[in-house]
């Protein structure tokens, strides 16, 4: 029985939850970019969002969703089925990995959209320290960096599936050729 996305993301299959795909040494780079963005860029979030990051939203969405069409075709190929048979996570792991990349991009767009509308430039409703604003900026720049990574992963993942499909196809065709040779010689 297939998993739901959230069950895969939170619990996973074979004790490998989907969220763990984000925990690696690249996370330190994203945290550093978030920190540096919050400290070094003096402009308000609304200005930053409207000037740079919201226009990039089209790039994120366009690239990722264009590649997802290619990925869906690759995921349903016979060659890919052979790949899932040897991968512990199976088909769901591949499909949900791409879905989690899209989720990160959408979360990033929502957060920066809120920043672009000025919602995050307002003072806190409670008595909060000034560092809260810098932390908020850091979180948004962290997600921007993570979204770039995930957008790239969608492209790389599609390319790897394409390459794997070709190699598996070549292996299958060479086996068929060998089988024909054996049948002809008998």
XYZ file of N, CA, C and O in Angstrom:
744
model
N 0.845 -1.181 0.000
C 0.000 0.000 0.000
C 0.891 1.245 0.000
O 1.806 1.355 0.817
N 0.621 2.203 -0.891
C 1.467 3.388 -0.946
C 1.297 4.283 0.288
O 0.243 4.307 0.921
N 2.336 4.968 0.605
C 2.314 5.915 1.715
C 1.665 7.213 1.270
O 1.633 7.521 0.087
N 1.212 8.011 2.220
C 0.812 9.375 1.887
C 2.083 10.226 1.959
O 3.082 9.825 2.575
N 2.038 11.391 1.339
C 3.214 12.266 1.372
C 3.616 12.575 2.808
O 4.786 12.484 3.161
N 2.647 12.949 3.647
C 2.987 13.375 5.004
C 3.514 12.219 5.848
O 4.401 12.409 6.675
N 2.978 11.030 5.618
C 3.503 9.878 6.348
C 4.942 9.611 5.918
O 5.808 9.341 6.740
N 5.202 9.688 4.602
C 6.567 9.522 4.099
C 7.469 10.608 4.664
O 8.583 10.339 5.104
N 6.989 11.852 4.661
C 7.810 12.974 5.099
C 8.147 12.888 6.583
O 9.292 13.130 6.978
N 7.167 12.541 7.398
C 7.364 12.526 8.851
C 7.941 11.214 9.380
O 8.763 11.227 10.296
N 7.532 10.072 8.815
C 7.982 8.776 9.318
C 8.873 8.047 8.330
O 9.801 7.362 8.725
N 8.528 8.139 7.067
C 9.312 7.495 6.030
C 9.059 6.006 5.920
O 8.155 5.456 6.537
N 9.887 5.425 5.131
C 9.857 3.982 4.926
C 11.222 3.473 5.359
O 12.235 4.097 5.084
N 11.255 2.370 6.031
C 12.523 1.811 6.540
C 13.251 2.805 7.439
O 14.455 2.974 7.347
N 12.475 3.519 8.250
C 13.021 4.483 9.222
C 13.790 5.644 8.588
O 14.604 6.273 9.228
N 13.539 5.934 7.343
C 14.201 7.061 6.666
C 13.131 8.079 6.306
O 12.554 8.046 5.215
N 12.840 8.972 7.233
C 11.824 9.995 7.010
C 12.290 10.969 5.932
O 13.486 11.251 5.796
N 11.334 11.490 5.176
C 11.651 12.398 4.083
C 12.342 13.677 4.524
O 13.199 14.199 3.818
N 11.995 14.191 5.704
C 12.605 15.425 6.167
C 14.104 15.264 6.383
O 14.855 16.240 6.334
N 14.557 14.033 6.579
C 15.987 13.801 6.806
C 16.816 14.069 5.554
O 18.023 14.249 5.640
N 16.174 14.126 4.379
C 16.896 14.452 3.149
C 17.455 15.871 3.187
O 18.364 16.203 2.453
N 16.874 16.703 4.042
C 17.327 18.087 4.140
C 18.455 18.263 5.158
O 19.073 19.318 5.215
N 18.704 17.248 5.952
C 19.718 17.334 7.006
C 21.035 16.787 6.469
O 21.261 15.580 6.426
N 21.876 17.700 6.038
C 23.214 17.348 5.577
C 24.099 18.589 5.711
O 23.649 19.622 6.210
N 25.321 18.492 5.255
C 26.249 19.610 5.470
C 25.836 20.853 4.687
O 26.232 21.962 5.038
N 25.015 20.724 3.654
C 24.534 21.894 2.917
C 23.656 22.774 3.801
O 23.527 23.980 3.566
N 23.048 22.183 4.805
C 22.196 22.949 5.711
C 22.981 24.068 6.382
O 22.457 25.162 6.604
N 24.247 23.809 6.680
C 25.093 24.857 7.270
C 25.264 26.026 6.314
O 25.287 27.189 6.738
N 25.396 25.746 5.030
C 25.499 26.823 4.035
C 24.219 27.649 4.020
O 24.275 28.882 4.009
N 23.062 26.991 4.033
C 21.790 27.711 4.000
C 21.601 28.560 5.262
O 21.116 29.691 5.188
N 22.006 28.018 6.404
C 21.924 28.783 7.653
C 22.861 29.986 7.581
O 22.491 31.093 7.979
N 24.056 29.800 7.037
C 25.013 30.902 6.892
C 24.471 31.984 5.964
O 24.600 33.174 6.249
N 23.862 31.570 4.863
C 23.284 32.547 3.936
C 22.146 33.300 4.613
O 22.019 34.524 4.467
N 21.329 32.587 5.376
C 20.259 33.249 6.123
C 20.796 34.255 7.107
O 20.313 35.395 7.192
N 21.826 33.868 7.840
C 22.430 34.773 8.823
C 23.049 35.990 8.130
O 22.806 37.127 8.532
N 23.843 35.745 7.096
C 24.491 36.854 6.395
C 23.476 37.775 5.733
O 23.643 38.993 5.731
N 22.414 37.195 5.165
C 21.371 38.013 4.556
C 20.694 38.907 5.565
O 20.389 40.070 5.280
N 20.478 38.394 6.763
C 19.804 39.193 7.795
C 20.703 40.278 8.361
O 20.233 41.356 8.720
N 21.996 40.015 8.402
C 22.924 40.968 9.013
C 23.441 42.002 8.002
O 23.533 43.196 8.308
N 23.765 41.546 6.804
C 24.433 42.421 5.848
C 23.500 43.232 4.957
O 23.930 44.230 4.376
N 22.263 42.817 4.823
C 21.340 43.545 3.951
C 20.432 44.437 4.795
O 19.522 43.953 5.458
N 20.679 45.739 4.753
C 19.958 46.648 5.640
C 18.529 46.984 5.197
O 17.764 47.523 5.975
N 18.158 46.649 3.977
C 16.842 47.057 3.491
C 15.729 46.266 4.173
O 15.923 45.121 4.574
N 14.553 46.881 4.283
C 13.413 46.166 4.870
C 13.038 44.957 4.014
O 13.309 44.929 2.815
N 12.385 43.986 4.628
C 11.998 42.771 3.909
C 11.099 43.075 2.715
O 11.234 42.458 1.662
N 10.193 44.018 2.873
C 9.281 44.358 1.776
C 10.066 44.819 0.557
O 9.807 44.393 -0.562
N 11.052 45.649 0.790
C 11.880 46.161 -0.304
C 12.710 45.043 -0.929
O 12.800 44.925 -2.154
N 13.302 44.195 -0.098
C 14.093 43.068 -0.607
C 13.230 42.120 -1.430
O 13.639 41.657 -2.499
N 12.038 41.822 -0.927
C 11.145 40.893 -1.619
C 10.729 41.444 -2.971
O 10.753 40.736 -3.981
N 10.329 42.696 -3.004
C 9.841 43.274 -4.252
C 10.951 43.524 -5.262
O 10.717 43.459 -6.461
N 12.160 43.789 -4.791
C 13.260 44.097 -5.693
C 13.879 42.857 -6.313
O 14.124 42.816 -7.511
N 14.141 41.847 -5.497
C 14.924 40.723 -5.986
C 14.178 39.391 -5.937
O 14.058 38.700 -6.949
N 13.703 39.017 -4.781
C 13.271 37.647 -4.595
C 11.915 37.292 -5.192
O 11.755 36.202 -5.724
N 10.945 38.186 -5.164
C 9.673 37.843 -5.784
C 9.792 37.714 -7.301
O 9.167 36.832 -7.884
N 10.594 38.557 -7.979
C 10.788 38.294 -9.415
C 11.426 36.933 -9.694
O 11.161 36.325 -10.733
N 12.248 36.442 -8.774
C 12.840 35.115 -8.950
C 11.816 33.995 -8.789
O 12.068 32.865 -9.197
N 10.679 34.316 -8.219
C 9.636 33.307 -8.022
C 9.248 32.679 -9.349
O 9.042 31.462 -9.432
N 9.154 33.478 -10.383
C 8.825 32.950 -11.708
C 9.853 31.940 -12.185
O 9.503 30.927 -12.787
N 11.106 32.207 -11.886
C 12.171 31.286 -12.274
C 12.025 29.979 -11.503
O 12.091 28.891 -12.085
N 11.841 30.085 -10.182
C 11.671 28.877 -9.359
C 10.503 28.039 -9.857
O 10.622 26.835 -10.072
N 9.370 28.685 -10.035
C 8.164 27.963 -10.432
C 8.326 27.391 -11.837
O 8.047 26.219 -12.077
N 8.795 28.216 -12.753
C 8.939 27.773 -14.138
C 9.870 26.582 -14.283
O 9.520 25.577 -14.911
N 11.045 26.686 -13.691
C 12.011 25.590 -13.812
C 11.507 24.315 -13.162
O 11.553 23.240 -13.751
N 11.043 24.441 -11.954
C 10.642 23.247 -11.213
C 9.445 22.555 -11.839
O 9.451 21.348 -12.045
N 8.417 23.316 -12.161
C 7.216 22.696 -12.690
C 7.425 22.188 -14.115
O 6.824 21.190 -14.514
N 8.284 22.828 -14.880
C 8.597 22.323 -16.221
C 9.312 20.978 -16.119
O 9.019 20.053 -16.876
N 10.234 20.867 -15.188
C 10.966 19.610 -15.030
C 10.098 18.519 -14.431
O 10.315 17.341 -14.680
N 9.100 18.893 -13.648
C 8.230 17.883 -13.036
C 7.489 17.102 -14.119
O 7.294 15.892 -13.994
N 7.083 17.756 -15.208
C 6.445 17.040 -16.315
C 7.359 15.978 -16.889
O 6.939 14.845 -17.170
N 8.623 16.328 -17.051
C 9.623 15.382 -17.536
C 9.816 14.245 -16.534
O 9.895 13.076 -16.904
N 9.837 14.588 -15.274
C 10.039 13.601 -14.216
C 8.894 12.601 -14.171
O 9.115 11.394 -14.023
N 7.668 13.085 -14.319
C 6.520 12.172 -14.271
C 6.622 11.119 -15.371
O 6.343 9.946 -15.138
N 7.034 11.534 -16.549
C 7.204 10.585 -17.641
C 8.286 9.571 -17.301
O 8.118 8.363 -17.518
N 9.386 10.055 -16.754
C 10.492 9.156 -16.402
C 10.105 8.203 -15.275
O 10.467 7.026 -15.299
N 9.365 8.695 -14.296
C 8.982 7.848 -13.162
C 8.086 6.690 -13.588
O 8.075 5.641 -12.940
N 7.357 6.866 -14.666
C 6.424 5.836 -15.103
C 6.997 4.891 -16.156
O 6.301 4.010 -16.630
N 8.267 5.049 -16.481
C 8.876 4.196 -17.509
C 9.192 2.806 -16.960
O 9.364 2.615 -15.755
N 9.288 1.836 -17.866
C 9.610 0.462 -17.471
C 11.009 0.387 -16.875
O 11.257 -0.382 -15.944
N 11.919 1.169 -17.416
C 13.294 1.153 -16.909
C 13.337 1.641 -15.466
O 14.069 1.094 -14.642
N 12.547 2.663 -15.168
C 12.526 3.185 -13.794
C 11.939 2.171 -12.826
O 12.356 2.094 -11.670
N 10.990 1.387 -13.287
C 10.419 0.338 -12.438
C 11.514 -0.611 -11.949
O 11.487 -1.070 -10.812
N 12.473 -0.894 -12.792
C 13.588 -1.772 -12.408
C 14.461 -1.086 -11.359
O 15.008 -1.739 -10.473
N 14.570 0.216 -11.469
C 15.347 0.982 -10.489
C 14.665 0.958 -9.125
O 15.321 0.777 -8.102
N 13.346 1.111 -9.099
C 12.620 1.098 -7.824
C 12.713 -0.255 -7.133
O 12.678 -0.332 -5.904
N 12.813 -1.303 -7.932
C 12.864 -2.651 -7.367
C 14.097 -2.857 -6.498
O 14.066 -3.634 -5.548
N 15.177 -2.148 -6.799
C 16.405 -2.321 -6.008
C 16.606 -1.203 -4.987
O 17.522 -1.259 -4.193
N 15.759 -0.180 -5.011
C 15.877 0.940 -4.075
C 14.961 0.689 -2.881
O 13.787 0.396 -3.048
N 15.511 0.820 -1.698
C 14.757 0.496 -0.479
C 13.485 1.324 -0.334
O 12.483 0.842 0.166
N 13.497 2.557 -0.780
C 12.331 3.418 -0.639
C 11.287 3.220 -1.709
O 10.162 3.696 -1.583
N 11.663 2.540 -2.783
C 10.730 2.271 -3.864
C 10.289 3.514 -4.608
O 10.888 4.584 -4.501
N 9.218 3.345 -5.344
C 8.671 4.413 -6.179
C 8.315 5.649 -5.364
O 8.579 6.779 -5.772
N 7.697 5.432 -4.200
C 7.247 6.552 -3.380
C 8.391 7.488 -3.017
O 8.225 8.699 -2.990
N 9.551 6.919 -2.735
C 10.692 7.747 -2.354
C 11.050 8.730 -3.466
O 11.329 9.899 -3.208
N 11.036 8.262 -4.697
C 11.346 9.147 -5.824
C 10.260 10.206 -5.996
O 10.546 11.405 -6.104
N 9.001 9.764 -6.027
C 7.900 10.697 -6.264
C 7.802 11.738 -5.150
O 7.670 12.938 -5.414
N 7.886 11.295 -3.903
C 7.737 12.214 -2.786
C 8.953 13.117 -2.606
O 8.827 14.228 -2.087
N 10.114 12.674 -3.035
C 11.291 13.545 -2.974
C 11.087 14.767 -3.871
O 11.374 15.893 -3.472
N 10.572 14.538 -5.065
C 10.293 15.663 -5.954
C 9.179 16.542 -5.388
O 9.243 17.763 -5.476
N 8.188 15.920 -4.787
C 7.097 16.682 -4.193
C 7.605 17.545 -3.038
O 7.170 18.680 -2.877
N 8.522 17.029 -2.246
C 9.050 17.828 -1.126
C 9.853 19.019 -1.640
O 9.841 20.082 -1.021
N 10.524 18.865 -2.773
C 11.248 20.000 -3.365
C 10.267 21.100 -3.768
O 10.498 22.283 -3.505
N 9.156 20.708 -4.365
C 8.135 21.685 -4.755
C 7.540 22.340 -3.514
O 7.287 23.546 -3.494
N 7.348 21.565 -2.451
C 6.822 22.114 -1.199
C 7.748 23.193 -0.644
O 7.288 24.257 -0.221
N 9.044 22.946 -0.645
C 10.006 23.944 -0.157
C 9.914 25.216 -0.986
O 9.918 26.334 -0.447
N 9.816 25.068 -2.289
C 9.719 26.243 -3.164
C 8.437 27.014 -2.880
O 8.450 28.247 -2.768
N 7.328 26.312 -2.698
C 6.063 26.986 -2.410
C 6.083 27.685 -1.049
O 5.586 28.807 -0.914
N 6.654 27.038 -0.045
C 6.772 27.674 1.280
C 7.612 28.936 1.169
O 7.271 29.984 1.737
N 8.703 28.850 0.425
C 9.571 30.020 0.242
C 8.807 31.159 -0.421
O 8.910 32.321 0.010
N 8.035 30.840 -1.433
C 7.268 31.875 -2.127
C 6.218 32.508 -1.223
O 6.009 33.722 -1.257
N 5.575 31.694 -0.400
C 4.587 32.232 0.532
C 5.260 33.155 1.549
O 4.783 34.267 1.811
N 6.367 32.713 2.112
C 7.064 33.549 3.102
C 7.525 34.868 2.496
O 7.339 35.931 3.090
N 8.144 34.797 1.307
C 8.602 36.029 0.676
C 7.439 36.870 0.174
O 7.526 38.095 0.114
N 6.322 36.231 -0.167
C 5.118 36.984 -0.521
C 4.619 37.779 0.674
O 4.229 38.946 0.547
N 4.645 37.155 1.847
C 4.270 37.864 3.070
C 5.226 39.027 3.317
O 4.803 40.117 3.710
N 6.523 38.781 3.064
C 7.496 39.857 3.213
C 7.254 40.964 2.201
O 7.368 42.155 2.525
N 6.894 40.606 0.973
C 6.633 41.595 -0.073
C 5.411 42.447 0.209
O 5.325 43.588 -0.231
N 4.457 41.889 0.953
C 3.260 42.658 1.317
C 3.491 43.504 2.570
O 2.608 44.230 3.000
N 4.666 43.395 3.159
C 4.979 44.191 4.342
C 4.496 43.585 5.647
O 4.645 44.209 6.704
N 3.945 42.397 5.605
C 3.421 41.773 6.817
C 4.511 41.515 7.854
O 4.247 41.535 9.051
N 5.729 41.257 7.385
C 6.806 40.909 8.310
C 7.632 42.118 8.738
O 8.525 41.996 9.566
N 7.333 43.288 8.177
C 8.034 44.510 8.570
C 7.333 45.234 9.710
O 7.855 46.199 10.250
N 6.141 44.775 10.067
C 5.410 45.408 11.160
C 6.026 45.012 12.495
O 6.641 43.959 12.620
N 5.796 45.873 13.472
C 6.279 45.548 14.815
C 5.457 44.402 15.387
O 4.318 44.180 15.003
N 6.056 43.690 16.306
C 5.358 42.578 16.953
C 4.145 43.089 17.715
O 4.131 44.224 18.197
N 3.150 42.225 17.813
C 1.963 42.562 18.594
C 2.266 42.513 20.090
O 1.529 43.044 20.896
N 3.346 41.847 20.432
C 3.771 41.758 21.830
C 5.112 42.477 21.942
O 5.669 42.939 20.958
N 5.630 42.591 23.094
C 6.901 43.288 23.319
C 8.047 42.337 22.974
O 8.524 41.588 23.816
N 8.485 42.378 21.717
C 9.531 41.450 21.294
C 10.839 42.212 21.063
O 10.832 43.389 20.733
N 11.946 41.537 21.236
C 13.239 42.197 21.038
C 13.478 42.497 19.562
O 12.887 41.886 18.665
N 14.367 43.433 19.292
C 14.689 43.825 17.922
C 15.301 42.669 17.133
O 15.184 42.617 15.911
N 15.933 41.739 17.821
C 16.560 40.593 17.145
C 15.527 39.714 16.441
O 15.863 38.994 15.503
N 14.267 39.806 16.865
C 13.220 38.995 16.236
C 13.118 39.320 14.750
O 12.933 38.428 13.922
N 13.252 40.586 14.398
C 13.194 40.992 12.993
C 14.372 40.407 12.218
O 14.203 39.917 11.102
N 15.564 40.455 12.803
C 16.746 39.874 12.138
C 16.596 38.362 11.975
O 16.994 37.807 10.955
N 16.020 37.707 12.959
C 15.787 36.263 12.862
C 14.786 35.983 11.745
O 14.981 35.048 10.949
N 13.743 36.780 11.665
C 12.752 36.621 10.594
C 13.412 36.788 9.234
O 13.172 35.992 8.316
N 14.244 37.815 9.092
C 14.965 38.011 7.831
C 15.865 36.813 7.541
O 15.937 36.337 6.411
N 16.538 36.327 8.575
C 17.405 35.172 8.408
C 16.651 33.942 7.933
O 17.117 33.209 7.060
N 15.466 33.723 8.484
C 14.647 32.577 8.080
C 14.252 32.708 6.609
O 14.304 31.731 5.849
N 13.876 33.903 6.181
C 13.485 34.087 4.789
C 14.659 33.867 3.836
O 14.505 33.219 2.793
N 15.831 34.378 4.185
C 17.004 34.156 3.326
C 17.444 32.688 3.357
O 17.915 32.153 2.354
N 17.276 32.036 4.501
C 17.540 30.596 4.600
C 16.657 29.835 3.620
O 17.127 28.991 2.860
N 15.354 30.142 3.627
C 14.442 29.455 2.718
C 14.720 29.793 1.261
O 14.562 28.940 0.379
N 15.156 31.017 0.988
C 15.514 31.362 -0.400
C 16.681 30.498 -0.870
O 16.677 29.974 -1.986
N 17.670 30.341 -0.013
C 18.820 29.509 -0.354
C 18.405 28.049 -0.520
O 18.818 27.374 -1.468
N 17.562 27.562 0.378
C 17.072 26.189 0.307
C 16.248 25.970 -0.964
O 16.335 24.927 -1.601
N 15.470 26.974 -1.362
C 14.654 26.854 -2.575
C 15.532 26.770 -3.819
O 15.228 26.007 -4.747
N 16.627 27.516 -3.840
C 17.557 27.414 -4.970
C 18.112 25.996 -5.028
O 18.178 25.376 -6.098
N 18.500 25.471 -3.888
C 19.019 24.099 -3.834
C 17.991 23.091 -4.332
O 18.290 22.205 -5.134
N 16.754 23.206 -3.870
C 15.718 22.251 -4.253
C 15.341 22.392 -5.725
O 15.067 21.394 -6.390
N 15.343 23.606 -6.227
C 15.087 23.816 -7.650
C 16.166 23.102 -8.467
O 15.881 22.429 -9.456
N 17.395 23.227 -8.020
C 18.503 22.541 -8.686
C 18.365 21.025 -8.560
O 18.623 20.281 -9.492
N 17.931 20.551 -7.395
C 17.759 19.110 -7.188
C 16.688 18.525 -8.109
O 16.805 17.370 -8.525
N 15.649 19.292 -8.391
C 14.628 18.819 -9.322
C 15.258 18.585 -10.697
O 15.037 17.555 -11.330
N 16.077 19.527 -11.130
C 16.735 19.396 -12.430
C 17.717 18.220 -12.419
O 17.717 17.383 -13.326
N 18.552 18.145 -11.397
C 19.539 17.065 -11.298
C 18.843 15.702 -11.191
O 19.245 14.738 -11.840
N 17.798 15.627 -10.382
C 17.074 14.371 -10.237
C 16.485 13.903 -11.561
O 16.543 12.710 -11.897
N 15.916 14.833 -12.318
C 15.362 14.474 -13.627
C 16.464 13.989 -14.561
O 16.293 12.997 -15.281
N 17.587 14.656 -14.540
C 18.702 14.257 -15.401
C 19.231 12.877 -15.008
O 19.533 12.056 -15.870
N 19.345 12.630 -13.721
C 19.829 11.319 -13.276
C 18.858 10.206 -13.655
O 19.281 9.119 -14.064
N 17.563 10.473 -13.527
C 16.584 9.474 -13.956
C 16.657 9.234 -15.457
O 16.536 8.098 -15.918
N 16.878 10.295 -16.204
C 17.008 10.165 -17.660
C 18.227 9.322 -18.025
O 18.151 8.426 -18.871
N 19.332 9.587 -17.377
C 20.562 8.824 -17.628
C 20.383 7.365 -17.200
O 20.763 6.448 -17.927
N 19.791 7.156 -16.033
C 19.556 5.783 -15.554
C 18.633 5.036 -16.512
O 18.874 3.864 -16.832
N 17.590 5.706 -16.994
C 16.666 5.080 -17.945
C 17.409 4.630 -19.196
O 17.209 3.522 -19.700
N 18.294 5.456 -19.677
C 19.047 5.113 -20.896
C 19.963 3.910 -20.645
O 20.019 2.992 -21.452
N 20.688 3.922 -19.529
C 21.589 2.806 -19.243
C 20.836 1.507 -19.004
O 21.252 0.445 -19.459
N 19.743 1.569 -18.285
C 18.940 0.367 -18.051
C 18.392 -0.145 -19.374
O 18.374 -1.350 -19.627
N 17.971 0.779 -20.237
C 17.492 0.383 -21.564
C 18.566 -0.294 -22.387
O 18.309 -1.281 -23.086
N 19.795 0.214 -22.300
C 20.908 -0.411 -23.029
C 21.210 -1.810 -22.487
O 21.491 -2.726 -23.247
N 21.164 -1.968 -21.183
C 21.398 -3.279 -20.573
C 20.326 -4.256 -21.053
O 20.627 -5.375 -21.448
N 19.069 -3.801 -21.020
C 17.975 -4.661 -21.468
C 18.119 -5.044 -22.934
O 17.915 -6.201 -23.299
N 18.488 -4.083 -23.775
C 18.604 -4.400 -25.199
C 19.797 -5.315 -25.472
O 19.732 -6.167 -26.352
N 20.887 -5.182 -24.706
C 22.023 -6.086 -24.912
C 21.671 -7.496 -24.433
O 22.092 -8.483 -25.029
N 20.862 -7.615 -23.373
C 20.414 -8.935 -22.912
C 19.505 -9.574 -23.956
O 19.598 -10.771 -24.214
N 18.608 -8.767 -24.553
C 17.725 -9.290 -25.600
C 18.538 -9.755 -26.804
O 18.254 -10.788 -27.391
N 19.566 -8.991 -27.149
C 20.422 -9.348 -28.276
C 21.161 -10.654 -28.003
O 21.260 -11.523 -28.876
N 21.673 -10.797 -26.776
C 22.358 -12.032 -26.394
C 21.401 -13.215 -26.445
O 21.764 -14.302 -26.897
N 20.171 -13.012 -25.982
C 19.178 -14.081 -25.984
C 18.839 -14.500 -27.416
O 18.707 -15.676 -27.697
N 18.725 -13.524 -28.321
C 18.464 -13.840 -29.730
C 19.619 -14.643 -30.327
O 19.405 -15.576 -31.082
N 20.858 -14.247 -29.978
C 22.021 -14.972 -30.475
C 22.026 -16.417 -29.982
O 22.351 -17.348 -30.726
N 21.651 -16.615 -28.715
C 21.601 -17.965 -28.153
C 20.530 -18.782 -28.875
O 20.736 -19.947 -29.233
N 19.355 -18.174 -29.110
C 18.263 -18.875 -29.778
C 18.625 -19.227 -31.232
O 18.258 -20.287 -31.715
N 19.339 -18.345 -31.920
C 19.722 -18.586 -33.299
C 20.750 -19.712 -33.371
O 20.714 -20.561 -34.253
N 21.681 -19.754 -32.420
C 22.748 -20.771 -32.423
C 22.241 -22.152 -32.012
O 22.923 -23.132 -32.218
N 21.086 -22.224 -31.403
C 20.587 -23.528 -30.941
C 19.931 -24.245 -32.027
O 19.379 -24.449 -32.843
